Short mmCIF file of C-alpha atoms in Angstrom, two decimals:
data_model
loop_
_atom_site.label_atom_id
_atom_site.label_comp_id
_atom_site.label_asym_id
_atom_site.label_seq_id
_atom_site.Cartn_x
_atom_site.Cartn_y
_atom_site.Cartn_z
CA UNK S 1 -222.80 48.48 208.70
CA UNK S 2 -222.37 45.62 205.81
CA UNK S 3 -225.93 46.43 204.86
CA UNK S 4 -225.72 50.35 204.74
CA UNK S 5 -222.05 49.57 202.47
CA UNK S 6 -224.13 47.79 200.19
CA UNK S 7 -227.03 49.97 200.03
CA UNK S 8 -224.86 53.12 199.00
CA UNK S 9 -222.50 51.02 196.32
CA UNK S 10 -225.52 50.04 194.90
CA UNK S 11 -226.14 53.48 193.54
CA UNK S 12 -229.95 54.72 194.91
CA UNK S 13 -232.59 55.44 192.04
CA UNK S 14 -233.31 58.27 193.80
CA UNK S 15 -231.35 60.78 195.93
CA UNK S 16 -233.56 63.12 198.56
CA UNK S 17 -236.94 62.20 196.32
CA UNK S 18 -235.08 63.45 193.04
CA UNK S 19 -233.63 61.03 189.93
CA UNK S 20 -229.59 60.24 190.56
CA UNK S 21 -229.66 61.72 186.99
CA UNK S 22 -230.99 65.34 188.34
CA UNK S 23 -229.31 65.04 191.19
CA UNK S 24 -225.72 64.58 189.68
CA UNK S 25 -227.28 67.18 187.13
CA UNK S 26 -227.48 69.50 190.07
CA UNK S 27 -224.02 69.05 191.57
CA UNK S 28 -222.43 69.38 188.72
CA UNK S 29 -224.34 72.90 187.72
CA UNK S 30 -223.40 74.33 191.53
CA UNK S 31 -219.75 73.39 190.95
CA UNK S 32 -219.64 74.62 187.37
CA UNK S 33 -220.43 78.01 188.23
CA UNK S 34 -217.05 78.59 189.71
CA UNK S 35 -215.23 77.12 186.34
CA UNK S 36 -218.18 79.51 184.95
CA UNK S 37 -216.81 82.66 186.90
CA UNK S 38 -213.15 82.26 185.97
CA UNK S 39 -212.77 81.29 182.53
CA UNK S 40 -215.33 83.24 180.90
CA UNK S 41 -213.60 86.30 182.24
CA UNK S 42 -210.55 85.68 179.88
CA UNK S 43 -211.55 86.43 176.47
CA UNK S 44 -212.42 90.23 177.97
CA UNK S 45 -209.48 91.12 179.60
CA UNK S 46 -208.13 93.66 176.17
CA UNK S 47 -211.89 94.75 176.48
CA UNK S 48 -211.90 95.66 180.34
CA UNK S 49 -208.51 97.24 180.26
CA UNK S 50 -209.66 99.44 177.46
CA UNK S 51 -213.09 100.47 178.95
CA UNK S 52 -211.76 101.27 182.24
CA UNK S 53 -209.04 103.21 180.03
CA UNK S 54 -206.17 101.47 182.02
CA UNK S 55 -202.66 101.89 180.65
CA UNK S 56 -200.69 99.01 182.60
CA UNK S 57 -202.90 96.03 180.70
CA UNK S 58 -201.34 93.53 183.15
CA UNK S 59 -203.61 95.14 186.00
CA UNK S 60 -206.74 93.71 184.58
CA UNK S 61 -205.23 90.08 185.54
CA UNK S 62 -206.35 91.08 189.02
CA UNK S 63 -209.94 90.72 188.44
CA UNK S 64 -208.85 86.70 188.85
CA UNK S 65 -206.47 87.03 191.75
CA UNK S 66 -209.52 88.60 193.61
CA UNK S 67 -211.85 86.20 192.83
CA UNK S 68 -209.55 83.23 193.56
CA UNK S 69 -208.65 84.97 196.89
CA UNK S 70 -212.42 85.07 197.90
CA UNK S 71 -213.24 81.71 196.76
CA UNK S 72 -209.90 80.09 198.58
CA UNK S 73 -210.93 82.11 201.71
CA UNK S 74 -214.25 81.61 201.89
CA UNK S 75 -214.19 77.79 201.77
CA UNK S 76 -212.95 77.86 205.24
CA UNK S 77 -216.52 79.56 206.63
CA UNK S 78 -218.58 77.90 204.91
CA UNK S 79 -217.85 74.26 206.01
CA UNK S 80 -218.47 74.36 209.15
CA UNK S 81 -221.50 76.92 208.94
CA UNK S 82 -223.23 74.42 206.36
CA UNK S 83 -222.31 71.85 209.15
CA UNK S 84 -224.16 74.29 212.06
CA UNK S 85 -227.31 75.43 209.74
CA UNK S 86 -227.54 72.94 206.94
CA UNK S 87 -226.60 72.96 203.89
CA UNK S 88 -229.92 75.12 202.10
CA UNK S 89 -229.73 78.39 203.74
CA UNK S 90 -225.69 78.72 203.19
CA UNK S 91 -225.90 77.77 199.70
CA UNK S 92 -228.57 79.95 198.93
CA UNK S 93 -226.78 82.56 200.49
CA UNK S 94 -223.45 81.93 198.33
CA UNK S 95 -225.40 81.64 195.30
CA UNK S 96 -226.92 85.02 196.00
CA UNK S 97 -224.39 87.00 196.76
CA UNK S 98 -222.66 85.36 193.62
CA UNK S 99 -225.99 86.65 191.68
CA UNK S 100 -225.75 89.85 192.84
CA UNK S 101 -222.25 90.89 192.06
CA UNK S 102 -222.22 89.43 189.06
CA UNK S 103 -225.09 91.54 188.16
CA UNK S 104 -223.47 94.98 190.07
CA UNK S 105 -220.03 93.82 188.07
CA UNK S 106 -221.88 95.21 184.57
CA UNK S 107 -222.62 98.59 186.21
CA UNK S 108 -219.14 99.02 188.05
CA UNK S 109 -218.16 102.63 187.99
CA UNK S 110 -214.13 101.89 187.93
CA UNK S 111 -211.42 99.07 188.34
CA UNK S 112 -211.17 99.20 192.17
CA UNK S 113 -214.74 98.44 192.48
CA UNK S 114 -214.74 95.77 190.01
CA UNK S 115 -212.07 94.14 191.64
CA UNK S 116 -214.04 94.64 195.47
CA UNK S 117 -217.03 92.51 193.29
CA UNK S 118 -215.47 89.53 192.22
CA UNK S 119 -213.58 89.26 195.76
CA UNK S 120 -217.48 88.80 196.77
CA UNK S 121 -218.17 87.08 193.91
CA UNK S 122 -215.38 84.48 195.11
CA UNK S 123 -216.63 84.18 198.50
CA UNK S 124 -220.11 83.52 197.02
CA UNK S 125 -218.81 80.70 194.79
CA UNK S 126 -217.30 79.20 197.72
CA UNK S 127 -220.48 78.07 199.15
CA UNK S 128 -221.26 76.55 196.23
CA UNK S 129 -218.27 74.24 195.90
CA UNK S 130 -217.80 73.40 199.83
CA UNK S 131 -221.62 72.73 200.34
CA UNK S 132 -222.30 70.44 197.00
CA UNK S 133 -219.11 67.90 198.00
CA UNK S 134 -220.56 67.97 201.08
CA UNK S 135 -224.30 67.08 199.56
CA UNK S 136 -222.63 63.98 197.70
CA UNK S 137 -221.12 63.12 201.25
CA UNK S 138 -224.05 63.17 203.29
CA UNK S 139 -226.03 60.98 200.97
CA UNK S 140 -223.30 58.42 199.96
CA UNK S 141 -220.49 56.69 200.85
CA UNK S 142 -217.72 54.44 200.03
CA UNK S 143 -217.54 53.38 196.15
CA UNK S 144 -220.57 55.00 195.72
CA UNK S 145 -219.80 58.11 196.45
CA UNK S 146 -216.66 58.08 194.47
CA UNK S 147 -218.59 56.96 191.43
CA UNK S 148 -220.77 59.98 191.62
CA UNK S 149 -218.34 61.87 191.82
CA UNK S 150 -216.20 60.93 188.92
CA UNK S 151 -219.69 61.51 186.95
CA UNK S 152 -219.43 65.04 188.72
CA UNK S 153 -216.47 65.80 187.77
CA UNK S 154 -217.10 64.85 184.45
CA UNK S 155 -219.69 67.04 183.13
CA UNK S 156 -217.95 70.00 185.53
CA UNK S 157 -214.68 70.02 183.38
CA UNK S 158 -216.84 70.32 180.07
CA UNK S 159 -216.85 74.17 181.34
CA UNK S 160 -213.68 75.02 181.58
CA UNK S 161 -213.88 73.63 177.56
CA UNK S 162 -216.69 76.01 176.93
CA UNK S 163 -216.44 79.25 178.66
CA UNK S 164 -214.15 80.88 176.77
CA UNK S 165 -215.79 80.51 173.96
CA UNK S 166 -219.34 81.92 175.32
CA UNK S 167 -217.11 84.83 176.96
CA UNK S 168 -216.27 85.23 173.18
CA UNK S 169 -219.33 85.21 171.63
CA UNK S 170 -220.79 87.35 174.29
CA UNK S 171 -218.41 89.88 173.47
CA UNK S 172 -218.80 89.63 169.69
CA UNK S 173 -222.03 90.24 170.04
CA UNK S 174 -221.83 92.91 172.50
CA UNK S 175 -219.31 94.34 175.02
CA UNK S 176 -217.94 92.25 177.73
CA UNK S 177 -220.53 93.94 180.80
CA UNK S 178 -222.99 91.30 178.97
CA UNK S 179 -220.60 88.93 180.92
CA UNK S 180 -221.46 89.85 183.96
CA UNK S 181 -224.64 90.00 183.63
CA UNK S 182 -224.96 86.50 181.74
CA UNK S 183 -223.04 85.18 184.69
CA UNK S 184 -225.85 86.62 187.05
CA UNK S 185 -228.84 84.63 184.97
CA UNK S 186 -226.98 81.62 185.22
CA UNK S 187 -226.19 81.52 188.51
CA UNK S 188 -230.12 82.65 189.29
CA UNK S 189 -231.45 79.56 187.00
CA UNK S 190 -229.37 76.84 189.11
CA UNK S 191 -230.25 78.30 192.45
CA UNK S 192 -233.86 78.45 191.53
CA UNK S 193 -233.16 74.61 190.64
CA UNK S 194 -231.46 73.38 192.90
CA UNK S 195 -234.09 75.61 196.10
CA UNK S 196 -236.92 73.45 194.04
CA UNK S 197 -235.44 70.12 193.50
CA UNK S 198 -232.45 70.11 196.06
CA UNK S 199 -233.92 68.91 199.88
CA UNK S 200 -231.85 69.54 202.58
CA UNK S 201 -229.24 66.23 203.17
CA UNK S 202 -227.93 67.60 207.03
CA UNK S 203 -229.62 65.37 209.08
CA UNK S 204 -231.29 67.41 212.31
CA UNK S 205 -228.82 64.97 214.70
CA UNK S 206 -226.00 65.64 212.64
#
């Protein structure tokens, strides 16, 4: 026990064969895209209410209450189905399904269905959140794992700094669909790196 305490405050070089740099790097990218989902969205809200032609402007603050609903939800399944299966083929999952409706959310035909998308979007983000705490659990403990943490946590709060002002650029440049679909080729980039770099951390007895 005293020597497995001081192996994981010591803080590994490398983490499942990949840098503690890249591997932090990784967390924090899986994490982020839940900051990503939310506060990008806000800079478009005048531009969403006016495409879908909507007269009560206040309505369009549902697109967040359906994505926070999915993601609070969701959390719940996905624990203990990254515990059954390992933590790979649920994230994967989330991620796609978070790819996907991000993607469908640019070619929405009306409010109702834009709203039914970011609901799955939500649920999608959740794996992302539940299974990458649960990555920094299974390979640390103790003060190392709250030290990699804090670094997590670090670099995943510089989004909530940023988003809005990408959301508003995007939509200077274009109209705010582009969101959606910027959302989608972000979320596909960190999947693709984390299913090449990421192993799986669930050990087969666990």
């Amino acid at each position: 026990m005293h020597g497995k305490t001081a192996a994981a405050a010591s803080h590994p070089a490398t983490i499942g064969g990949i840098g503690r740099p890249q591997f932090i790097a990784i967390i924090a990218s899986l994490m982020a895209l839940n900051a990503l989902a939310i506060d990008i969205m806000l800079p478009a809200f005048p531009n969403i209410a006016s495409g879908f032609g909507m007269a009560d402007t206040t309505q369009v603050q549902f697109i967040l209450l359906s994505y926070i609903i999915g993601f609070g939800g969701a959390q719940l399944f996905f624990g203990p189905v990254s515990d059954r299966f390992g933590r790979r083929m649920p994230l994967f999952f989330g991620i796609g399904l978070y790819a996907i409706c991000s993607a469908a959310g640019a070619l929405a035909p009306n409010f109702e269905a834009l709203l039914a998308l970011r609901l799955l979007q939500g649920i999608g983000a959740a794996a992302t959140r539940v299974i990458a705490i649960s990555v920094v659990r299974d390979t640390h403990s103790g003060r190392a794992m709250a030290a990699t943490m804090s670094l997590v946590m670090m670099v995943f709060m510089v989004v909530p700094v940023f988003a809005p002002m990408i959301g508003q650029v995007i939509i200077l440049g274009g109209d705010w669909h582009l969101i959606f679909v910027f959302m989608a080729a972000v979320s596909l980039l960190i999947g693709g790196w984390a299913m090449l770099q990421l192993p799986e951390t669930l050990k087969p007895e666990n």
